[in-house]
Amino acid sequence: MNCLYNKKNNLPPCVSIFNKKWGYLKDFLLNKSKGDQYFSVVHNINCIQINNDKININRNHCIKCLFCLLNCPGNLISIEDDFNLKEGCSDFENVISDKNKELVENYFNNELVEIPYSANISTDTNYKNFEEFASVDETRNIAVWGASLIKFLSLYAESRLGLEIKMIIQSRDRGGRLDICLFSNDEFLIAAETKISFVKMMQEGRYVSQMISYKEEILKNLQEVGLSNIKSYPVLIIDGRESDLLFSSHINCTSKIGNQSDIFYKNLVEHDLFFISATALWALSLKKLLIDKEKYSIENVLSKMVNKKNYGLVSAGVITKKGNDFIVEPLDFYLN
């Protein structure tokens, strides 16, 4: 099976993601687009070359972000040991090694996961690893990458995707932008605000007011266009050191200085917010690809967790509260 090229930009679909241009949230909800557009992170990473109708993955530049694998129709890219990717195109042989599949089966089971580094990363590459890639240029890097994974994680191929969708925040008399939106099966609206790291997010101090106003405006817009029956899930997607996102009583928490973790969790509880770490998004995509497409879809995961006194999803599992204590529980507890 050879790559199917996008007609307008003449690129294999694994190199870029296609979506419509949207003005404001109401336009997105009513499917009133303003043309087509393509987004990619491949040119920023400089990890893929195109020869004729096939791609070549430069392993010396690959940061194992999975962008190409998850955008490829049929996922015709092999995942070899240590999550090295190998293009398959018309000569596809296998999806994943037994060793890696065993690792994926154990994701979200109390231990944090680390997105693997490339052992032979080149000194002239733009990024040494995924964390470095996601720590700069939120709009071009983490938001585009996150959008591609959320699209892949959807149960429905026809789900509507949007990036940087404008909103008028009436309570603050100003504009705002939703970094990522997914409208799925005329039933789910997923809206994500991306942050390059916990540290940067806490320094800026805007995430609470953003999420409160976004939640209010999403509900208002849904009502105004006659879609009040739609289930909406506003979430924070946060990259950076995943251990920073743990609650302060967790043995691996790395954000105790200045009570940053306690402040964050106080806000999560008080304002009923929910976050997903970038690493959890990466791990969840592998679970959907290799283990169970329906069980680990973004619709199933969020509907089982959000608005039910759960506060986050990290690669170790679901962060919830039992009595006065926060705990991490395996994701399968919620999906089985």
Tab-separated table of N, CA, C and O in Angstrom, residues 197-254:
chain	number	residue	atom	x	y	z
A	197	SER	N	4.906	23.610	29.856
A	197	SER	CA	5.417	22.981	31.073
A	197	SER	C	4.627	23.452	32.285
A	197	SER	O	3.991	24.512	32.246
A	198	PHE	N	4.667	22.670	33.350
A	198	PHE	CA	4.039	23.050	34.604
A	198	PHE	C	4.681	24.328	35.143
A	198	PHE	O	3.979	25.244	35.605
A	199	VAL	N	6.005	24.393	35.086
A	199	VAL	CA	6.723	25.554	35.623
A	199	VAL	C	6.289	26.836	34.917
A	199	VAL	O	5.964	27.844	35.554
A	200	LYS	N	6.279	26.801	33.595
A	200	LYS	CA	5.891	27.980	32.827
A	200	LYS	C	4.435	28.341	33.088
A	200	LYS	O	4.083	29.525	33.224
A	201	MET	N	3.576	27.344	33.168
A	201	MET	CA	2.154	27.582	33.417
A	201	MET	C	1.941	28.276	34.756
A	201	MET	O	1.151	29.224	34.862
A	202	MET	N	2.636	27.827	35.785
A	202	MET	CA	2.482	28.415	37.111
A	202	MET	C	3.072	29.820	37.175
A	202	MET	O	2.554	30.688	37.879
A	203	GLN	N	4.134	30.053	36.441
A	203	GLN	CA	4.727	31.392	36.396
A	203	GLN	C	3.769	32.384	35.737
A	203	GLN	O	3.618	33.518	36.199
A	204	GLU	N	3.125	31.962	34.675
A	204	GLU	CA	2.181	32.849	33.974
A	204	GLU	C	0.929	33.093	34.814
A	204	GLU	O	0.382	34.193	34.826
A	205	GLY	N	0.466	32.035	35.477
A	205	GLY	CA	-0.672	32.170	36.381
A	205	GLY	C	-2.005	32.452	35.728
A	205	GLY	O	-2.917	32.965	36.366
A	206	ARG	N	-2.148	32.103	34.438
A	206	ARG	CA	-3.388	32.417	33.727
A	206	ARG	C	-4.291	31.208	33.518
A	206	ARG	O	-5.408	31.351	33.032
A	207	TYR	N	-3.809	30.025	33.853
A	207	TYR	CA	-4.542	28.817	33.460
A	207	TYR	C	-5.916	28.721	34.118
A	207	TYR	O	-6.877	28.236	33.502
A	208	VAL	N	-6.051	29.189	35.359
A	208	VAL	CA	-7.345	29.101	36.043
A	208	VAL	C	-8.373	30.007	35.367
A	208	VAL	O	-9.476	29.569	35.020
A	209	SER	N	-8.028	31.275	35.180
A	209	SER	CA	-8.978	32.206	34.551
A	209	SER	C	-9.293	31.778	33.124
A	209	SER	O	-10.433	31.927	32.659
A	210	GLN	N	-8.293	31.247	32.415
A	210	GLN	CA	-8.528	30.767	31.059
A	210	GLN	C	-9.553	29.636	31.048
A	210	GLN	O	-10.525	29.668	30.297
A	211	MET	N	-9.326	28.636	31.883
A	211	MET	CA	-10.198	27.464	31.861
A	211	MET	C	-11.614	27.795	32.335
A	211	MET	O	-12.596	27.284	31.798
A	212	ILE	N	-11.721	28.671	33.332
A	212	ILE	CA	-13.054	29.077	33.805
A	212	ILE	C	-13.818	29.783	32.697
A	212	ILE	O	-14.981	29.461	32.413
A	213	SER	N	-13.178	30.745	32.057
A	213	SER	CA	-13.856	31.499	31.002
A	213	SER	C	-14.132	30.623	29.788
A	213	SER	O	-15.194	30.745	29.148
A	214	TYR	N	-13.223	29.719	29.459
A	214	TYR	CA	-13.441	28.838	28.318
A	214	TYR	C	-14.630	27.912	28.569
A	214	TYR	O	-15.451	27.678	27.679
A	215	LYS	N	-14.712	27.365	29.774
A	215	LYS	CA	-15.833	26.486	30.104
A	215	LYS	C	-17.161	27.232	29.976
A	215	LYS	O	-18.140	26.719	29.414
A	216	GLU	N	-17.199	28.459	30.480
A	216	GLU	CA	-18.418	29.255	30.415
A	216	GLU	C	-18.812	29.566	28.972
A	216	GLU	O	-19.982	29.432	28.577
A	217	GLU	N	-17.831	29.979	28.170
A	217	GLU	CA	-18.122	30.367	26.797
A	217	GLU	C	-18.483	29.172	25.930
A	217	GLU	O	-19.311	29.279	25.017
A	218	ILE	N	-17.881	28.030	26.179
A	218	ILE	CA	-18.224	26.827	25.427
A	218	ILE	C	-19.691	26.472	25.656
A	218	ILE	O	-20.447	26.219	24.714
A	219	LEU	N	-20.109	26.453	26.910
A	219	LEU	CA	-21.503	26.138	27.225
A	219	LEU	C	-22.455	27.165	26.613
A	219	LEU	O	-23.513	26.815	26.075
A	220	LYS	N	-22.068	28.431	26.664
A	220	LYS	CA	-22.907	29.501	26.112
A	220	LYS	C	-23.036	29.350	24.599
A	220	LYS	O	-24.129	29.480	24.034
A	221	ASN	N	-21.926	29.052	23.934
A	221	ASN	CA	-21.950	28.879	22.487
A	221	ASN	C	-22.765	27.659	22.073
A	221	ASN	O	-23.504	27.697	21.084
A	222	LEU	N	-22.650	26.595	22.816
A	222	LEU	CA	-23.430	25.397	22.510
A	222	LEU	C	-24.927	25.677	22.618
A	222	LEU	O	-25.721	25.241	21.779
A	223	GLN	N	-25.310	26.424	23.640
A	223	GLN	CA	-26.717	26.768	23.813
A	223	GLN	C	-27.203	27.666	22.682
A	223	GLN	O	-28.306	27.481	22.146
A	224	GLU	N	-26.385	28.641	22.304
A	224	GLU	CA	-26.801	29.612	21.293
A	224	GLU	C	-26.984	28.989	19.909
A	224	GLU	O	-27.756	29.499	19.096
A	225	VAL	N	-26.260	27.896	19.633
A	225	VAL	CA	-26.403	27.258	18.317
A	225	VAL	C	-27.282	26.012	18.378
A	225	VAL	O	-27.356	25.227	17.425
A	226	GLY	N	-27.974	25.821	19.506
A	226	GLY	CA	-28.902	24.710	19.631
A	226	GLY	C	-28.253	23.359	19.832
A	226	GLY	O	-28.809	22.331	19.428
A	227	LEU	N	-27.081	23.345	20.465
A	227	LEU	CA	-26.362	22.091	20.690
A	227	LEU	C	-26.108	21.864	22.186
A	227	LEU	O	-25.078	21.334	22.581
A	228	SER	N	-27.051	22.248	22.998
A	228	SER	CA	-26.868	22.135	24.444
A	228	SER	C	-26.815	20.685	24.914
A	228	SER	O	-26.428	20.415	26.056
A	229	ASN	N	-27.164	19.750	24.046
A	229	ASN	CA	-27.086	18.331	24.403
A	229	ASN	C	-25.679	17.766	24.246
A	229	ASN	O	-25.385	16.646	24.693
A	230	ILE	N	-24.786	18.529	23.644
A	230	ILE	CA	-23.418	18.069	23.420
A	230	ILE	C	-22.649	18.026	24.744
A	230	ILE	O	-22.720	18.960	25.555
A	231	LYS	N	-21.897	16.973	24.955
A	231	LYS	CA	-21.055	16.856	26.146
A	231	LYS	C	-19.709	17.522	25.862
A	231	LYS	O	-19.027	17.156	24.909
A	232	SER	N	-19.351	18.504	26.678
A	232	SER	CA	-18.104	19.231	26.447
A	232	SER	C	-17.067	18.881	27.509
A	232	SER	O	-17.399	18.726	28.688
A	233	TYR	N	-15.827	18.766	27.057
A	233	TYR	CA	-14.733	18.378	27.943
A	233	TYR	C	-13.550	19.328	27.758
A	233	TYR	O	-12.679	19.090	26.927
A	234	PRO	N	-13.515	20.436	28.512
A	234	PRO	CA	-12.352	21.320	28.466
A	234	PRO	C	-11.220	20.719	29.304
A	234	PRO	O	-11.432	20.330	30.459
A	235	VAL	N	-10.027	20.614	28.728
A	235	VAL	CA	-8.893	20.016	29.438
A	235	VAL	C	-7.633	20.838	29.207
A	235	VAL	O	-7.499	21.539	28.201
A	236	LEU	N	-6.716	20.734	30.151
A	236	LEU	CA	-5.364	21.268	30.001
A	236	LEU	C	-4.459	20.142	29.509
A	236	LEU	O	-4.509	19.036	30.048
A	237	ILE	N	-3.650	20.422	28.491
A	237	ILE	CA	-2.610	19.483	28.074
A	237	ILE	C	-1.277	20.116	28.440
A	237	ILE	O	-0.944	21.206	27.964
A	238	ILE	N	-0.529	19.445	29.304
A	238	ILE	CA	0.673	20.046	29.879
A	238	ILE	C	1.889	19.171	29.593
A	238	ILE	O	1.894	17.978	29.898
A	239	ASP	N	2.909	19.775	29.011
A	239	ASP	CA	4.155	19.052	28.762
A	239	ASP	C	5.161	19.385	29.859
A	239	ASP	O	4.809	19.949	30.891
A	240	GLY	N	6.402	19.056	29.628
A	240	GLY	CA	7.445	19.278	30.621
A	240	GLY	C	7.612	18.057	31.511
A	240	GLY	O	7.125	16.970	31.223
A	241	ARG	N	8.326	18.230	32.596
A	241	ARG	CA	8.610	17.132	33.511
A	241	ARG	C	7.314	16.633	34.143
A	241	ARG	O	6.642	17.346	34.878
A	242	GLU	N	6.966	15.389	33.852
A	242	GLU	CA	5.670	14.869	34.273
A	242	GLU	C	5.548	14.774	35.788
A	242	GLU	O	4.465	14.942	36.346
A	243	SER	N	6.660	14.545	36.479
A	243	SER	CA	6.614	14.445	37.939
A	243	SER	C	6.204	15.756	38.596
A	243	SER	O	5.749	15.768	39.743
A	244	ASP	N	6.346	16.879	37.871
A	244	ASP	CA	5.883	18.170	38.401
A	244	ASP	C	4.364	18.191	38.558
A	244	ASP	O	3.830	18.986	39.336
A	245	LEU	N	3.685	17.343	37.830
A	245	LEU	CA	2.220	17.338	37.828
A	245	LEU	C	1.625	16.469	38.931
A	245	LEU	O	0.405	16.415	39.085
A	246	LEU	N	2.465	15.795	39.687
A	246	LEU	CA	1.978	14.945	40.770
A	246	LEU	C	1.644	15.775	42.000
A	246	LEU	O	2.210	16.851	42.218
A	247	PHE	N	0.745	15.287	42.815
A	247	PHE	CA	0.374	15.960	44.058
A	247	PHE	C	1.525	15.859	45.058
A	247	PHE	O	2.365	14.961	44.995
A	248	SER	N	1.569	16.780	46.017
A	248	SER	CA	2.746	16.940	46.874
A	248	SER	C	3.022	15.738	47.768
A	248	SER	O	4.164	15.508	48.169
A	249	SER	N	2.007	14.954	48.083
A	249	SER	CA	2.238	13.790	48.950
A	249	SER	C	2.755	12.583	48.185
A	249	SER	O	3.117	11.568	48.786
A	250	HIS	N	2.822	12.683	46.878
A	250	HIS	CA	3.358	11.577	46.070
A	250	HIS	C	4.875	11.561	46.196
A	250	HIS	O	5.528	12.597	46.130
A	251	ILE	N	5.448	10.387	46.330
A	251	ILE	CA	6.881	10.249	46.565
A	251	ILE	C	7.714	10.810	45.421
A	251	ILE	O	8.849	11.257	45.613
A	252	ASN	N	7.157	10.832	44.207
A	252	ASN	CA	7.913	11.298	43.043
A	252	ASN	C	7.616	12.746	42.652
A	252	ASN	O	8.102	13.220	41.624
A	253	CYS	N	6.823	13.455	43.446
A	253	CYS	CA	6.486	14.842	43.117
A	253	CYS	C	7.731	15.720	43.129
A	253	CYS	O	8.540	15.670	44.056
A	254	THR	N	7.887	16.553	42.094
A	254	THR	CA	9.048	17.443	41.988
A	254	THR	C	8.651	18.918	41.953
A	254	THR	O	9.415	19.758	41.489
